Structure formats: structure tokens, C-alpha cells
Amino acid sequence: MEERYDSKAVEERLRGFWDHERVYAFDSASKKRIYSIDTPPPTISGYIGIHHVFSYSHADFIARYKRMRGFSVFYPMGYDNNGLPTELLTEKNHNTTAEREGREKFVRLVEEETRRYEQEFGKVWRSIGISVDWSLLYTTISSEVQRVSQLSFLELNRMGRVYRKKTPTIWCTKERTALSQMELKDKELSSKFVDIRFAEEVVIATTRPEMLPACAAIFVNPDDEKNRKLVGRRVKVPIFGQEVEIRTDSRVDPSKGTGVVMCCTFGDLTDIEWYKAYGLELRTVIDDSGRMLGEYFKGMKIRDARSKIIEDLRQKGYLVSEREVVHAVNVHERCGTEIEFLVKEQWYIRYLDLKGKFIELGNGLAWHPEHMHVRYDNWVNGLQWDWSISRQRYYGVPFPVWYCRRCGDPVFAEEKDLPVNPLKGSAGYRCAKCGSDELVPEEDVLDTWATSSLTPLINAGWKGGDAYSEERYPMSLRPQAHDIISFWLFTSVVKGYMHTKKAPWSTVMISGHALDPHGKPMHKSAGNLIDPQPLMERYGADAVRYWASLSKPGDDASFQEKDVITGARLVNKLWNVAKLVEKVSEKGAARNTANVLDRWIVSKAELMARDATVLLEDYNYAGARRLVDGFFWSFCDNYLEFIKYRFYSNDRSASYALRRTFLIIIKLLAPFMPYVTEEVYQHLYRGVEEKTASVHLAAWPEYDDALVDAKAVETGEKVQGVVGAIRPWKHRNGLALNGEVSELVIEGALDDGIEDIKGAMRIRKVSAGKGETDVPETGLRITVVK
């Protein structure tokens, strides 16, 4: 009768034990090699779903493995609580808006929300067994992180890498803030494609007729024979009446639409390029909130304005044709709103001139899996904008900047005063240009990625934090999901290089996405999020972590509860085998493998551990777990059954092989299933074969060629094959597996293991002779006599 493993009681007790023993504490004074992990600080957005557990478990598998390999693992946890998601969460939870509350009150509300969610998140991470050093916890809005973020800005300013400019800016009209190129994604949206007659032979095709009042020029391709005759003409814009010139530019695609294109300020990136190249008139027709300016539209929303102008063009005879289209447009990746281009004064980080260097730095990283490197290269090669770092939000890291009221020059804070909040005063600063002390604070806040990109430097103690350590920077590993390669990974490379001339880590490990049971991405808006807490309550954390180990780096995985159940079954089997080993083996049995099957299982365990180590060194945690998992079930189904008859005969060879092999299994599964392996280790091995306080501090099994007996491996495989052939024979002949057989006839060479076959299958006599049944891959034939 199997004994049920009580995961809830074990997990609660072991969390206290790990804290008390400081099992996961980073020892900066240790002589061990340091392995540092730049784990992503989860965003305070209101929930942790099973998809978060999926990717964070992957980093933890590696952290635990490296700790057992003898590294001092530097593994901090952070919370990203200064971004737009945290503001939106606060607005939702309090049924308000930042504008309604006012800056000071709203910031207090956000701070309250972040503190509450940080505690809730911490409980989930502790429950799932994430082995971070909680004494290293940081947040991206803390005083120290603000200091580092502001210091980064000031240092980049001294390098000439930041600038402020009034220029067309990517803008989200819903959140009313500037965006960077990395915060965009493509989305298929329906619209109307209309042909509009400006004049005889001048017909333009557009999906944005509401931009007509912003039309500043018309362009045709210089090689377009059909439209070349139009060049130089001036035509009036329908309904709005401004006169514009028809020009040539090679960026016009003559095969698209009519080959005649209007340039508006601004409908897309090409409009911006033309505006700058030809010094066109700026005509602003959309406000910050996405409403149309001017008497004609009277504050209408953009889509409503589009419908109105199409109808008016039809009524006045300017509309040549219209048709429904579905096309890809840029939207804000957070809220899905179509972006606009508005002229705003913003701070930028100049980096387009370093694209070649960023490619070089990416080439120097070890990518797991390698094919994710392509996404990084594609992103860098596709960059068209410098990095916009101004955000028109209330909650975030302030710019350490004021502006002189008299002459307008920026006044920068001094390093010794950081962090500063310019909204709370200028602390005696004066304008270096005119000497005035009348200063106006910068009200924008830094883009959250301008701070999150610094996590390797923050955790390494860069610039006056915890003593900066070259052993911790560059860090060893950046684990993250593939969707933020263009966000967190790329911007960390940018900041790391600009401040240290180095890439911030040596290795990146990219997780796939956890999908819902139907293979769909999990999103709060889709209503398909899965809460990990009930699953851990029901099946235990180890079972949930088992599911997370099913896919290798880069691969998505559909969540199926049956996989968690499989993990729970493995946990229970481990526990019951542990109880068996405790009952039938001699603790601390001396090395003794007199029996060939004991030498076989010891040899197989060595070879399996060697192969699992190779896989983990290549960050293939899924392959390693699968290998150990398979070996364990074979160990149960075969070796334990083979030696069952020797359990109670004080067989020291069986005791040694049994305990050694099971210890290797427990150690190799420890990174994946930390709770049950720790419980087994404490019951069976601590203070006997092992002296360390925790399995997670125990030495990883090192391959020992002297323990591999090739002849025993060959014999053991033959014995396994023979027993595997007898089992179905018994079933076919109505015998129980423990039913007695009078004789087994073996044809072929089997020099050893006969007694184990007899004992395992309860056979009275084994003889050599003519066999009737082939035993695959052994060269043997057998006949079983009932």
C-alpha cells in the first residue's frame, strides 16, 4: 500500500528550514566561483499566472543546478513597480484616474498598491520554491534604484548620448504618453481604403482621409511614367482648401494604389521623413487624447472623424472609390491603441550610430536556444528611431533636471544629491548659463525600461551601491521570455555597453510562452489566465514545477492539468521508494558491488548522471529532467523488482547500490522538485552518506569512470531483456507476476545474473538449451516451462 505524500505540510516546514539554514544566501566572502543571475523583476500588474511560474522556474532550475556544482550563486529578486502597468492597476483598483486624483495623491495610492502586491507576489514565489536570496530584494522605484537610474542619465548626458528635442514622437492617445519603438507591436485592424480626387488626373489613395487637413505635400515616384507629368503642379486639398505642391521622391511605391501619395503631418514614418527632408509646413490636427482639432471635426474621435470625412467627400463628389481592408498597424503593446505621431519635446538616448556595435555584442553572447539570436539581430537592424525615454506619467523615476525660467537651459542635478525629485524643489541650484535660480522642474518621468535596463549594474553595485564586484559583472546569465528580447534584453545591452563597454552577461537563456489548454496565449483580457495557487494547493509545488520543465528553452508549452498530475505521481513515487529504501537498506553501507546487477545499476546511474550534466551545461533542463525521470521509472520497474528477493537478506551489495543510485536520482531531480528531494535527503542521507545541511548545497554527482563496469552493463541489459520477455509470458499463461515457474531454458551467452532472474521471476531451474522466443537486442532465445 503506497503512503500518500503530504506536500502541503512538507512545503511549509521546508520553507522555514531553508530560511533558517540560509540555504540560498549569497556569500560574498566565499572562495567559491560566483554564478550571477539577472532574473527579470516581475511587473506589478495585479497577478501572477501559471505563465509567470513557467518562465521563472526555468531560471530556478539553473540556479539550483549551479549551486550544487559548487558555485556561490548570486540570485536576487526584484519587482518592477514604476511602470505604466502599475499605474493602470491602481486606477482600476480605486476606480479613478491619475488626472482626477492629482499627482501627489495618486503617487501615494500607487505606492500603497505596490507594497500590497509585493507581499502577495512574494508568497507565490516562495510557495513555488524560487531559490532567490530574499535579502537581495530590490524594486525599480526604490531610493537606491532611483539614484542609479538618475546617475545613468547624467553620465549619458556627459557622454553626449542624451538630448532633448521637439520632434515628431510616437504617441499613445489612450495613455497620453510618448512611446519608444520597442513598445509597439503590429495588429491587424479593419479600415477603409479610399481614392480621393484632388484635381484632374490627381487621385490619391489612403486609409487615413481624416488627415486631409494636415496634408502638406503630394509625392510621386520620379521613375513613374504615368504620373511624372504631375510634378510641379499645385493643387487644392478637397474640403479644406490649402494648396500643396506635387513633388517626387523614390520612397513612393508606384504600384500601390494610384501611385500618388499625400504627405500629412503625421500619418506614418514616411510622412516624418518627408517633413524633415523637404522642410514642409507642420499642420497639427490631433490632440494628446486622440481627438481631432479644428472647427470642421469639433473634437471628434479619430474613427468618427474618418467616417464623417468619407461621407462628406462622397457628397461633394471627391470620393472616387472606397473598399474595406484589413491591414497591419502599429499599436501600443500595452493597451492595443493605434499610435499617432505628435510633435513633442522629449528626452532621447542617441544610439542609432551604435547599431553595428550592438550586433557585435549580440554575437558575443551564448544564446540558448541559438535561433533566438536572430530576433535580436532583426530588431537592431530594424531600428529607425533613437530611444525616447520621456514619459508623460505621474509615477516613475524623475528626470534629475530643471529648466531655467529665464533662458530655458537645462540644469542637471549633481551626483552627490541623487536621488532628487525636481518637483519638490531645486535645492539651491542655479543656471550655469545665466546664473538665475528661478528653475522649472521637469514633470515627465523616465521610461521604465531606462531603469529596468540597469538591473545587471544595479545588482552588481555599480557606482557606489553595494561594493561593485567585477566577479558579478558582467553577470553570468540573463533568463527571460522571448517577447521582451527587444525590450529588456536589448536595452540592457545598450546601457551595459554605454556605461562599461561590455555586454552585461555572458549567456542568455530564452524561455517560450506558457499557453492555455487550447494553445492560445494567456492574457487577462482574454479571460484565460490560470492561477497557480489552487494547483499548488491540490498537487504541490513540485508537481507544478514538473510541468514547467516539460519544454526546453525557446519552446512554448500548452498548460495541461494532466501534466501536473503526472508530476504529482512522480513525487508520490519518489516518496514511497524512499520509504522502501529506508526500510530495506543498511544506512552507510560500505562500497560493495559483488552482485552483477548492482554493478549494472551503479554503472547506469553514472552514465545517466554524466549525460544529464551535459544537457544542463547546455541549459537543456527539459532534456535533463526527462532523462532522469525515465531512469527513475526504469529503476523502479526493473532494478527494484530484480533485487526484491534480496531485500531482507542483509545483502550489503544491494544496500550500497540501492542507496547510492537513489541518492543520485534525488540529487539530479533536486533542481526541478526541490521539496520532495529535500525531504528524502533529510530522512535518508543527511548525516550518513552526506554531511551538508541541504540537498541543495550537496555536491552534484560527478562522473566516475572507475564505477562503470562495461561487462556488468551488458549483462544487466540481457537480464532486463529476459525478465521483460518472461513477464508477458506469465500474463498470457494466467500466472501472476510472482507466480512460480518450473524452468527457464536459455539459448546464448549469459555468464552472470542467473540467480537474479530466478529470484525476480520465481523460477525453480535455469538451464542451457534450445530457446523458442527471441529476446530483442540481447542475442538470446528463451523457453519458459510452466
PDB file of C-alpha atoms in Angstrom, residues 298-530:
ATOM      1  CA  LYS A 298     -15.041  69.765 -33.451  1.00  0.00           C
ATOM      2  CA  GLY A 299     -13.165  67.332 -31.189  1.00  0.00           C
ATOM      3  CA  MET A 300     -14.393  64.100 -32.781  1.00  0.00           C
ATOM      4  CA  LYS A 301     -12.568  60.819 -32.126  1.00  0.00           C
ATOM      5  CA  ILE A 302     -10.339  59.707 -34.992  1.00  0.00           C
ATOM      6  CA  ARG A 303     -12.541  56.863 -36.270  1.00  0.00           C
ATOM      7  CA  ASP A 304     -15.657  59.021 -36.088  1.00  0.00           C
ATOM      8  CA  ALA A 305     -13.832  61.746 -38.000  1.00  0.00           C
ATOM      9  CA  ARG A 306     -12.845  59.189 -40.641  1.00  0.00           C
ATOM     10  CA  SER A 307     -16.475  58.235 -41.199  1.00  0.00           C
ATOM     11  CA  LYS A 308     -17.551  61.880 -41.375  1.00  0.00           C
ATOM     12  CA  ILE A 309     -14.916  62.912 -43.934  1.00  0.00           C
ATOM     13  CA  ILE A 310     -15.632  59.921 -46.181  1.00  0.00           C
ATOM     14  CA  GLU A 311     -19.322  60.793 -46.238  1.00  0.00           C
ATOM     15  CA  ASP A 312     -18.595  64.483 -46.987  1.00  0.00           C
ATOM     16  CA  LEU A 313     -16.164  63.544 -49.762  1.00  0.00           C
ATOM     17  CA  ARG A 314     -18.860  61.347 -51.270  1.00  0.00           C
ATOM     18  CA  GLN A 315     -21.486  64.102 -51.035  1.00  0.00           C
ATOM     19  CA  LYS A 316     -19.181  66.672 -52.651  1.00  0.00           C
ATOM     20  CA  GLY A 317     -18.024  64.377 -55.474  1.00  0.00           C
ATOM     21  CA  TYR A 318     -14.388  63.944 -54.382  1.00  0.00           C
ATOM     22  CA  LEU A 319     -14.666  60.249 -53.477  1.00  0.00           C
ATOM     23  CA  VAL A 320     -13.689  58.084 -56.451  1.00  0.00           C
ATOM     24  CA  SER A 321     -13.938  54.707 -54.681  1.00  0.00           C
ATOM     25  CA  GLU A 322     -13.788  53.012 -51.296  1.00  0.00           C
ATOM     26  CA  ARG A 323     -13.284  49.429 -50.105  1.00  0.00           C
ATOM     27  CA  GLU A 324     -12.940  47.583 -46.821  1.00  0.00           C
ATOM     28  CA  VAL A 325      -9.408  46.460 -45.950  1.00  0.00           C
ATOM     29  CA  VAL A 326      -7.683  44.676 -43.080  1.00  0.00           C
ATOM     30  CA  HIS A 327      -4.124  45.866 -42.615  1.00  0.00           C
ATOM     31  CA  ALA A 328      -1.343  45.756 -40.052  1.00  0.00           C
ATOM     32  CA  VAL A 329      -0.909  48.917 -37.993  1.00  0.00           C
ATOM     33  CA  ASN A 330       1.394  49.839 -35.109  1.00  0.00           C
ATOM     34  CA  VAL A 331      -0.315  49.781 -31.725  1.00  0.00           C
ATOM     35  CA  HIS A 332       0.852  50.315 -28.150  1.00  0.00           C
ATOM     36  CA  GLU A 333       1.797  46.853 -26.900  1.00  0.00           C
ATOM     37  CA  ARG A 334       0.218  47.550 -23.502  1.00  0.00           C
ATOM     38  CA  CYS A 335      -3.258  48.785 -24.430  1.00  0.00           C
ATOM     39  CA  GLY A 336      -3.576  47.984 -28.146  1.00  0.00           C
ATOM     40  CA  THR A 337      -4.296  51.607 -29.147  1.00  0.00           C
ATOM     41  CA  GLU A 338      -3.245  52.728 -32.638  1.00  0.00           C
ATOM     42  CA  ILE A 339      -0.293  55.052 -32.235  1.00  0.00           C
ATOM     43  CA  GLU A 340      -0.093  58.571 -33.621  1.00  0.00           C
ATOM     44  CA  PHE A 341       2.860  60.857 -34.306  1.00  0.00           C
ATOM     45  CA  LEU A 342       2.683  64.127 -32.403  1.00  0.00           C
ATOM     46  CA  VAL A 343       5.305  66.827 -32.092  1.00  0.00           C
ATOM     47  CA  LYS A 344       6.561  66.880 -28.512  1.00  0.00           C
ATOM     48  CA  GLU A 345       9.677  67.956 -26.664  1.00  0.00           C
ATOM     49  CA  GLN A 346      11.246  64.749 -25.354  1.00  0.00           C
ATOM     50  CA  TRP A 347      14.491  63.348 -23.999  1.00  0.00           C
ATOM     51  CA  TYR A 348      16.214  60.766 -26.178  1.00  0.00           C
ATOM     52  CA  ILE A 349      19.210  58.455 -25.902  1.00  0.00           C
ATOM     53  CA  ARG A 350      21.239  58.649 -29.102  1.00  0.00           C
ATOM     54  CA  TYR A 351      22.185  55.141 -30.181  1.00  0.00           C
ATOM     55  CA  LEU A 352      21.407  54.619 -33.875  1.00  0.00           C
ATOM     56  CA  ASP A 353      25.101  55.180 -34.641  1.00  0.00           C
ATOM     57  CA  LEU A 354      25.947  52.130 -32.465  1.00  0.00           C
ATOM     58  CA  LYS A 355      23.811  49.540 -34.256  1.00  0.00           C
ATOM     59  CA  GLY A 356      26.916  47.771 -35.572  1.00  0.00           C
ATOM     60  CA  LYS A 357      28.342  47.586 -32.057  1.00  0.00           C
ATOM     61  CA  PHE A 358      25.104  46.169 -30.674  1.00  0.00           C
ATOM     62  CA  ILE A 359      25.191  43.451 -33.335  1.00  0.00           C
ATOM     63  CA  GLU A 360      28.786  42.670 -32.346  1.00  0.00           C
ATOM     64  CA  LEU A 361      27.832  42.444 -28.662  1.00  0.00           C
ATOM     65  CA  GLY A 362      24.953  40.115 -29.508  1.00  0.00           C
ATOM     66  CA  ASN A 363      27.348  37.889 -31.437  1.00  0.00           C
ATOM     67  CA  GLY A 364      29.494  37.613 -28.320  1.00  0.00           C
ATOM     68  CA  LEU A 365      26.679  36.189 -26.194  1.00  0.00           C
ATOM     69  CA  ALA A 366      25.955  32.471 -25.806  1.00  0.00           C
ATOM     70  CA  TRP A 367      22.305  32.116 -26.850  1.00  0.00           C
ATOM     71  CA  HIS A 368      20.105  29.276 -25.642  1.00  0.00           C
ATOM     72  CA  PRO A 369      18.473  28.444 -27.966  1.00  0.00           C
ATOM     73  CA  GLU A 370      20.738  29.826 -30.673  1.00  0.00           C
ATOM     74  CA  HIS A 371      17.886  30.636 -33.085  1.00  0.00           C
ATOM     75  CA  MET A 372      16.625  33.379 -30.727  1.00  0.00           C
ATOM     76  CA  HIS A 373      19.737  35.359 -31.639  1.00  0.00           C
ATOM     77  CA  VAL A 374      18.066  36.131 -34.974  1.00  0.00           C
ATOM     78  CA  ARG A 375      15.280  38.049 -33.227  1.00  0.00           C
ATOM     79  CA  TYR A 376      17.823  40.282 -31.550  1.00  0.00           C
ATOM     80  CA  ASP A 377      19.676  40.957 -34.813  1.00  0.00           C
ATOM     81  CA  ASN A 378      16.439  41.683 -36.666  1.00  0.00           C
ATOM     82  CA  TRP A 379      15.405  44.157 -34.000  1.00  0.00           C
ATOM     83  CA  VAL A 380      18.726  46.024 -34.023  1.00  0.00           C
ATOM     84  CA  ASN A 381      18.874  46.135 -37.816  1.00  0.00           C
ATOM     85  CA  GLY A 382      15.309  47.486 -37.958  1.00  0.00           C
ATOM     86  CA  LEU A 383      15.858  50.398 -35.552  1.00  0.00           C
ATOM     87  CA  GLN A 384      14.831  53.738 -37.073  1.00  0.00           C
ATOM     88  CA  TRP A 385      14.493  55.973 -34.005  1.00  0.00           C
ATOM     89  CA  ASP A 386      16.725  56.962 -31.140  1.00  0.00           C
ATOM     90  CA  TRP A 387      15.400  55.793 -27.777  1.00  0.00           C
ATOM     91  CA  SER A 388      12.649  58.073 -26.467  1.00  0.00           C
ATOM     92  CA  ILE A 389      12.883  57.997 -22.655  1.00  0.00           C
ATOM     93  CA  SER A 390      10.357  60.710 -21.653  1.00  0.00           C
ATOM     94  CA  ARG A 391       7.011  59.518 -20.312  1.00  0.00           C
ATOM     95  CA  GLN A 392       4.073  61.762 -19.506  1.00  0.00           C
ATOM     96  CA  ARG A 393       3.081  59.839 -16.385  1.00  0.00           C
ATOM     97  CA  TYR A 394       2.972  60.606 -12.674  1.00  0.00           C
ATOM     98  CA  TYR A 395       4.598  57.539 -11.165  1.00  0.00           C
ATOM     99  CA  GLY A 396       8.169  56.770 -12.122  1.00  0.00           C
ATOM    100  CA  VAL A 397      11.792  57.763 -11.688  1.00  0.00           C
ATOM    101  CA  PRO A 398      12.037  61.573 -12.057  1.00  0.00           C
ATOM    102  CA  PHE A 399      14.433  63.165 -14.503  1.00  0.00           C
ATOM    103  CA  PRO A 400      17.161  64.879 -12.424  1.00  0.00           C
ATOM    104  CA  VAL A 401      16.588  68.070 -14.412  1.00  0.00           C
ATOM    105  CA  TRP A 402      15.199  71.593 -14.046  1.00  0.00           C
ATOM    106  CA  TYR A 403      14.922  74.302 -16.707  1.00  0.00           C
ATOM    107  CA  CYS A 404      15.939  77.913 -16.303  1.00  0.00           C
ATOM    108  CA  ARG A 405      12.835  80.079 -16.346  1.00  0.00           C
ATOM    109  CA  ARG A 406      14.865  82.974 -17.810  1.00  0.00           C
ATOM    110  CA  CYS A 407      16.862  81.357 -20.630  1.00  0.00           C
ATOM    111  CA  GLY A 408      15.390  77.837 -20.898  1.00  0.00           C
ATOM    112  CA  ASP A 409      18.676  75.951 -20.448  1.00  0.00           C
ATOM    113  CA  PRO A 410      18.506  72.606 -18.598  1.00  0.00           C
ATOM    114  CA  VAL A 411      20.053  72.444 -15.119  1.00  0.00           C
ATOM    115  CA  PHE A 412      21.228  68.980 -14.079  1.00  0.00           C
ATOM    116  CA  ALA A 413      21.402  67.622 -10.533  1.00  0.00           C
ATOM    117  CA  GLU A 414      24.776  66.779  -9.019  1.00  0.00           C
ATOM    118  CA  GLU A 415      25.694  63.176  -8.333  1.00  0.00           C
ATOM    119  CA  LYS A 416      26.091  63.754  -4.582  1.00  0.00           C
ATOM    120  CA  ASP A 417      22.442  64.858  -4.292  1.00  0.00           C
ATOM    121  CA  LEU A 418      20.878  61.827  -6.009  1.00  0.00           C
ATOM    122  CA  PRO A 419      18.170  60.720  -5.951  1.00  0.00           C
ATOM    123  CA  VAL A 420      16.318  64.001  -6.462  1.00  0.00           C
ATOM    124  CA  ASN A 421      12.716  64.883  -7.171  1.00  0.00           C
ATOM    125  CA  PRO A 422      12.742  68.222  -9.014  1.00  0.00           C
ATOM    126  CA  LEU A 423       9.050  68.717  -8.230  1.00  0.00           C
ATOM    127  CA  LYS A 424       9.964  69.118  -4.549  1.00  0.00           C
ATOM    128  CA  GLY A 425      12.428  71.956  -5.053  1.00  0.00           C
ATOM    129  CA  SER A 426      15.678  72.940  -6.726  1.00  0.00           C
ATOM    130  CA  ALA A 427      17.892  72.690  -3.616  1.00  0.00           C
ATOM    131  CA  GLY A 428      19.904  75.853  -4.369  1.00  0.00           C
ATOM    132  CA  TYR A 429      20.773  75.040  -7.998  1.00  0.00           C
ATOM    133  CA  ARG A 430      21.441  77.870 -10.461  1.00  0.00           C
ATOM    134  CA  CYS A 431      21.520  78.074 -14.222  1.00  0.00           C
ATOM    135  CA  ALA A 432      25.115  77.727 -15.452  1.00  0.00           C
ATOM    136  CA  LYS A 433      24.368  79.911 -18.479  1.00  0.00           C
ATOM    137  CA  CYS A 434      22.676  82.969 -16.952  1.00  0.00           C
ATOM    138  CA  GLY A 435      23.038  82.424 -13.212  1.00  0.00           C
ATOM    139  CA  SER A 436      19.302  82.542 -12.467  1.00  0.00           C
ATOM    140  CA  ASP A 437      17.964  80.478  -9.553  1.00  0.00           C
ATOM    141  CA  GLU A 438      14.425  80.545 -10.947  1.00  0.00           C
ATOM    142  CA  LEU A 439      14.116  76.958 -12.097  1.00  0.00           C
ATOM    143  CA  VAL A 440      11.165  74.993 -13.500  1.00  0.00           C
ATOM    144  CA  PRO A 441      11.105  71.245 -12.729  1.00  0.00           C
ATOM    145  CA  GLU A 442      10.888  68.576 -15.426  1.00  0.00           C
ATOM    146  CA  GLU A 443       7.485  66.949 -14.932  1.00  0.00           C
ATOM    147  CA  ASP A 444       7.971  63.887 -17.144  1.00  0.00           C
ATOM    148  CA  VAL A 445       9.351  60.653 -15.719  1.00  0.00           C
ATOM    149  CA  LEU A 446      11.881  58.250 -17.173  1.00  0.00           C
ATOM    150  CA  ASP A 447      10.712  55.354 -19.337  1.00  0.00           C
ATOM    151  CA  THR A 448      10.580  52.264 -17.122  1.00  0.00           C
ATOM    152  CA  TRP A 449      12.998  50.459 -19.465  1.00  0.00           C
ATOM    153  CA  ALA A 450      15.559  53.225 -18.880  1.00  0.00           C
ATOM    154  CA  THR A 451      15.665  51.869 -15.317  1.00  0.00           C
ATOM    155  CA  SER A 452      14.956  48.154 -15.833  1.00  0.00           C
ATOM    156  CA  SER A 453      17.770  48.039 -18.382  1.00  0.00           C
ATOM    157  CA  LEU A 454      20.155  48.711 -15.492  1.00  0.00           C
ATOM    158  CA  THR A 455      19.336  45.606 -13.420  1.00  0.00           C
ATOM    159  CA  PRO A 456      22.766  43.990 -14.045  1.00  0.00           C
ATOM    160  CA  LEU A 457      24.508  47.180 -12.896  1.00  0.00           C
ATOM    161  CA  ILE A 458      22.093  47.748 -10.002  1.00  0.00           C
ATOM    162  CA  ASN A 459      22.702  44.249  -8.667  1.00  0.00           C
ATOM    163  CA  ALA A 460      26.460  44.463  -9.203  1.00  0.00           C
ATOM    164  CA  GLY A 461      26.644  47.584  -7.012  1.00  0.00           C
ATOM    165  CA  TRP A 462      27.648  49.931  -9.812  1.00  0.00           C
ATOM    166  CA  LYS A 463      28.606  53.489  -8.870  1.00  0.00           C
ATOM    167  CA  GLY A 464      28.515  53.472  -5.120  1.00  0.00           C
ATOM    168  CA  GLY A 465      25.915  50.903  -4.233  1.00  0.00           C
ATOM    169  CA  ASP A 466      26.927  47.655  -2.577  1.00  0.00           C
ATOM    170  CA  ALA A 467      30.671  47.336  -3.319  1.00  0.00           C
ATOM    171  CA  TYR A 468      30.964  46.898  -7.065  1.00  0.00           C
ATOM    172  CA  SER A 469      32.286  43.467  -7.913  1.00  0.00           C
ATOM    173  CA  GLU A 470      33.873  42.517 -11.199  1.00  0.00           C
ATOM    174  CA  GLU A 471      33.006  38.934 -10.287  1.00  0.00           C
ATOM    175  CA  ARG A 472      29.325  39.862 -10.513  1.00  0.00           C
ATOM    176  CA  TYR A 473      29.603  41.999 -13.635  1.00  0.00           C
ATOM    177  CA  PRO A 474      29.257  41.046 -16.352  1.00  0.00           C
ATOM    178  CA  MET A 475      26.692  38.685 -14.876  1.00  0.00           C
ATOM    179  CA  SER A 476      26.630  35.035 -15.876  1.00  0.00           C
ATOM    180  CA  LEU A 477      23.061  34.596 -17.094  1.00  0.00           C
ATOM    181  CA  ARG A 478      20.062  36.571 -18.303  1.00  0.00           C
ATOM    182  CA  PRO A 479      16.970  34.311 -18.263  1.00  0.00           C
ATOM    183  CA  GLN A 480      13.843  35.773 -19.864  1.00  0.00           C
ATOM    184  CA  ALA A 481      10.972  35.137 -22.258  1.00  0.00           C
ATOM    185  CA  HIS A 482      11.291  35.717 -25.992  1.00  0.00           C
ATOM    186  CA  ASP A 483       8.705  38.511 -26.166  1.00  0.00           C
ATOM    187  CA  ILE A 484      10.978  41.012 -24.392  1.00  0.00           C
ATOM    188  CA  ILE A 485      14.157  40.489 -26.409  1.00  0.00           C
ATOM    189  CA  SER A 486      13.582  43.929 -27.968  1.00  0.00           C
ATOM    190  CA  PHE A 487      12.737  45.429 -24.569  1.00  0.00           C
ATOM    191  CA  TRP A 488      14.702  44.205 -21.622  1.00  0.00           C
ATOM    192  CA  LEU A 489      17.488  42.274 -23.318  1.00  0.00           C
ATOM    193  CA  PHE A 490      18.319  44.883 -25.941  1.00  0.00           C
ATOM    194  CA  THR A 491      18.105  47.904 -23.639  1.00  0.00           C
ATOM    195  CA  SER A 492      20.305  46.133 -21.072  1.00  0.00           C
ATOM    196  CA  VAL A 493      22.921  45.608 -23.775  1.00  0.00           C
ATOM    197  CA  VAL A 494      22.643  49.316 -24.662  1.00  0.00           C
ATOM    198  CA  LYS A 495      23.095  50.573 -21.098  1.00  0.00           C
ATOM    199  CA  GLY A 496      25.701  47.934 -20.235  1.00  0.00           C
ATOM    200  CA  TYR A 497      27.856  48.897 -23.189  1.00  0.00           C
ATOM    201  CA  MET A 498      27.451  52.647 -22.749  1.00  0.00           C
ATOM    202  CA  HIS A 499      28.482  52.516 -19.089  1.00  0.00           C
ATOM    203  CA  THR A 500      31.062  49.696 -19.051  1.00  0.00           C
ATOM    204  CA  LYS A 501      31.967  48.980 -22.688  1.00  0.00           C
ATOM    205  CA  LYS A 502      30.911  45.371 -22.019  1.00  0.00           C
ATOM    206  CA  ALA A 503      27.848  43.207 -22.583  1.00  0.00           C
ATOM    207  CA  PRO A 504      26.030  42.791 -19.257  1.00  0.00           C
ATOM    208  CA  TRP A 505      26.156  38.963 -19.228  1.00  0.00           C
ATOM    209  CA  SER A 506      27.894  36.096 -20.990  1.00  0.00           C
ATOM    210  CA  THR A 507      24.840  33.881 -21.575  1.00  0.00           C
ATOM    211  CA  VAL A 508      21.159  34.409 -22.312  1.00  0.00           C
ATOM    212  CA  MET A 509      18.516  31.722 -21.853  1.00  0.00           C
ATOM    213  CA  ILE A 510      15.221  32.419 -23.588  1.00  0.00           C
ATOM    214  CA  SER A 511      12.016  30.758 -22.418  1.00  0.00           C
ATOM    215  CA  GLY A 512       8.991  30.172 -24.556  1.00  0.00           C
ATOM    216  CA  HIS A 513       5.472  31.093 -23.502  1.00  0.00           C
ATOM    217  CA  ALA A 514       3.027  29.118 -21.438  1.00  0.00           C
ATOM    218  CA  LEU A 515      -0.191  28.830 -23.438  1.00  0.00           C
ATOM    219  CA  ASP A 516      -3.680  27.939 -22.282  1.00  0.00           C
ATOM    220  CA  PRO A 517      -5.038  24.383 -22.755  1.00  0.00           C
ATOM    221  CA  HIS A 518      -6.179  25.330 -26.263  1.00  0.00           C
ATOM    222  CA  GLY A 519      -2.771  26.640 -27.316  1.00  0.00           C
ATOM    223  CA  LYS A 520      -3.758  30.314 -27.018  1.00  0.00           C
ATOM    224  CA  PRO A 521      -1.551  32.976 -25.353  1.00  0.00           C
ATOM    225  CA  MET A 522      -2.649  33.778 -21.811  1.00  0.00           C
ATOM    226  CA  HIS A 523      -3.918  37.328 -21.266  1.00  0.00           C
ATOM    227  CA  LYS A 524      -6.073  38.938 -18.613  1.00  0.00           C
ATOM    228  CA  SER A 525      -8.214  40.496 -21.356  1.00  0.00           C
ATOM    229  CA  ALA A 526      -8.825  37.053 -22.910  1.00  0.00           C
ATOM    230  CA  GLY A 527     -10.034  35.669 -19.587  1.00  0.00           C
ATOM    231  CA  ASN A 528      -7.804  32.591 -19.896  1.00  0.00           C
ATOM    232  CA  LEU A 529      -5.318  33.192 -17.085  1.00  0.00           C
ATOM    233  CA  ILE A 530      -4.608  30.226 -14.826  1.00  0.00           C
TER     234      ILE A 530
END
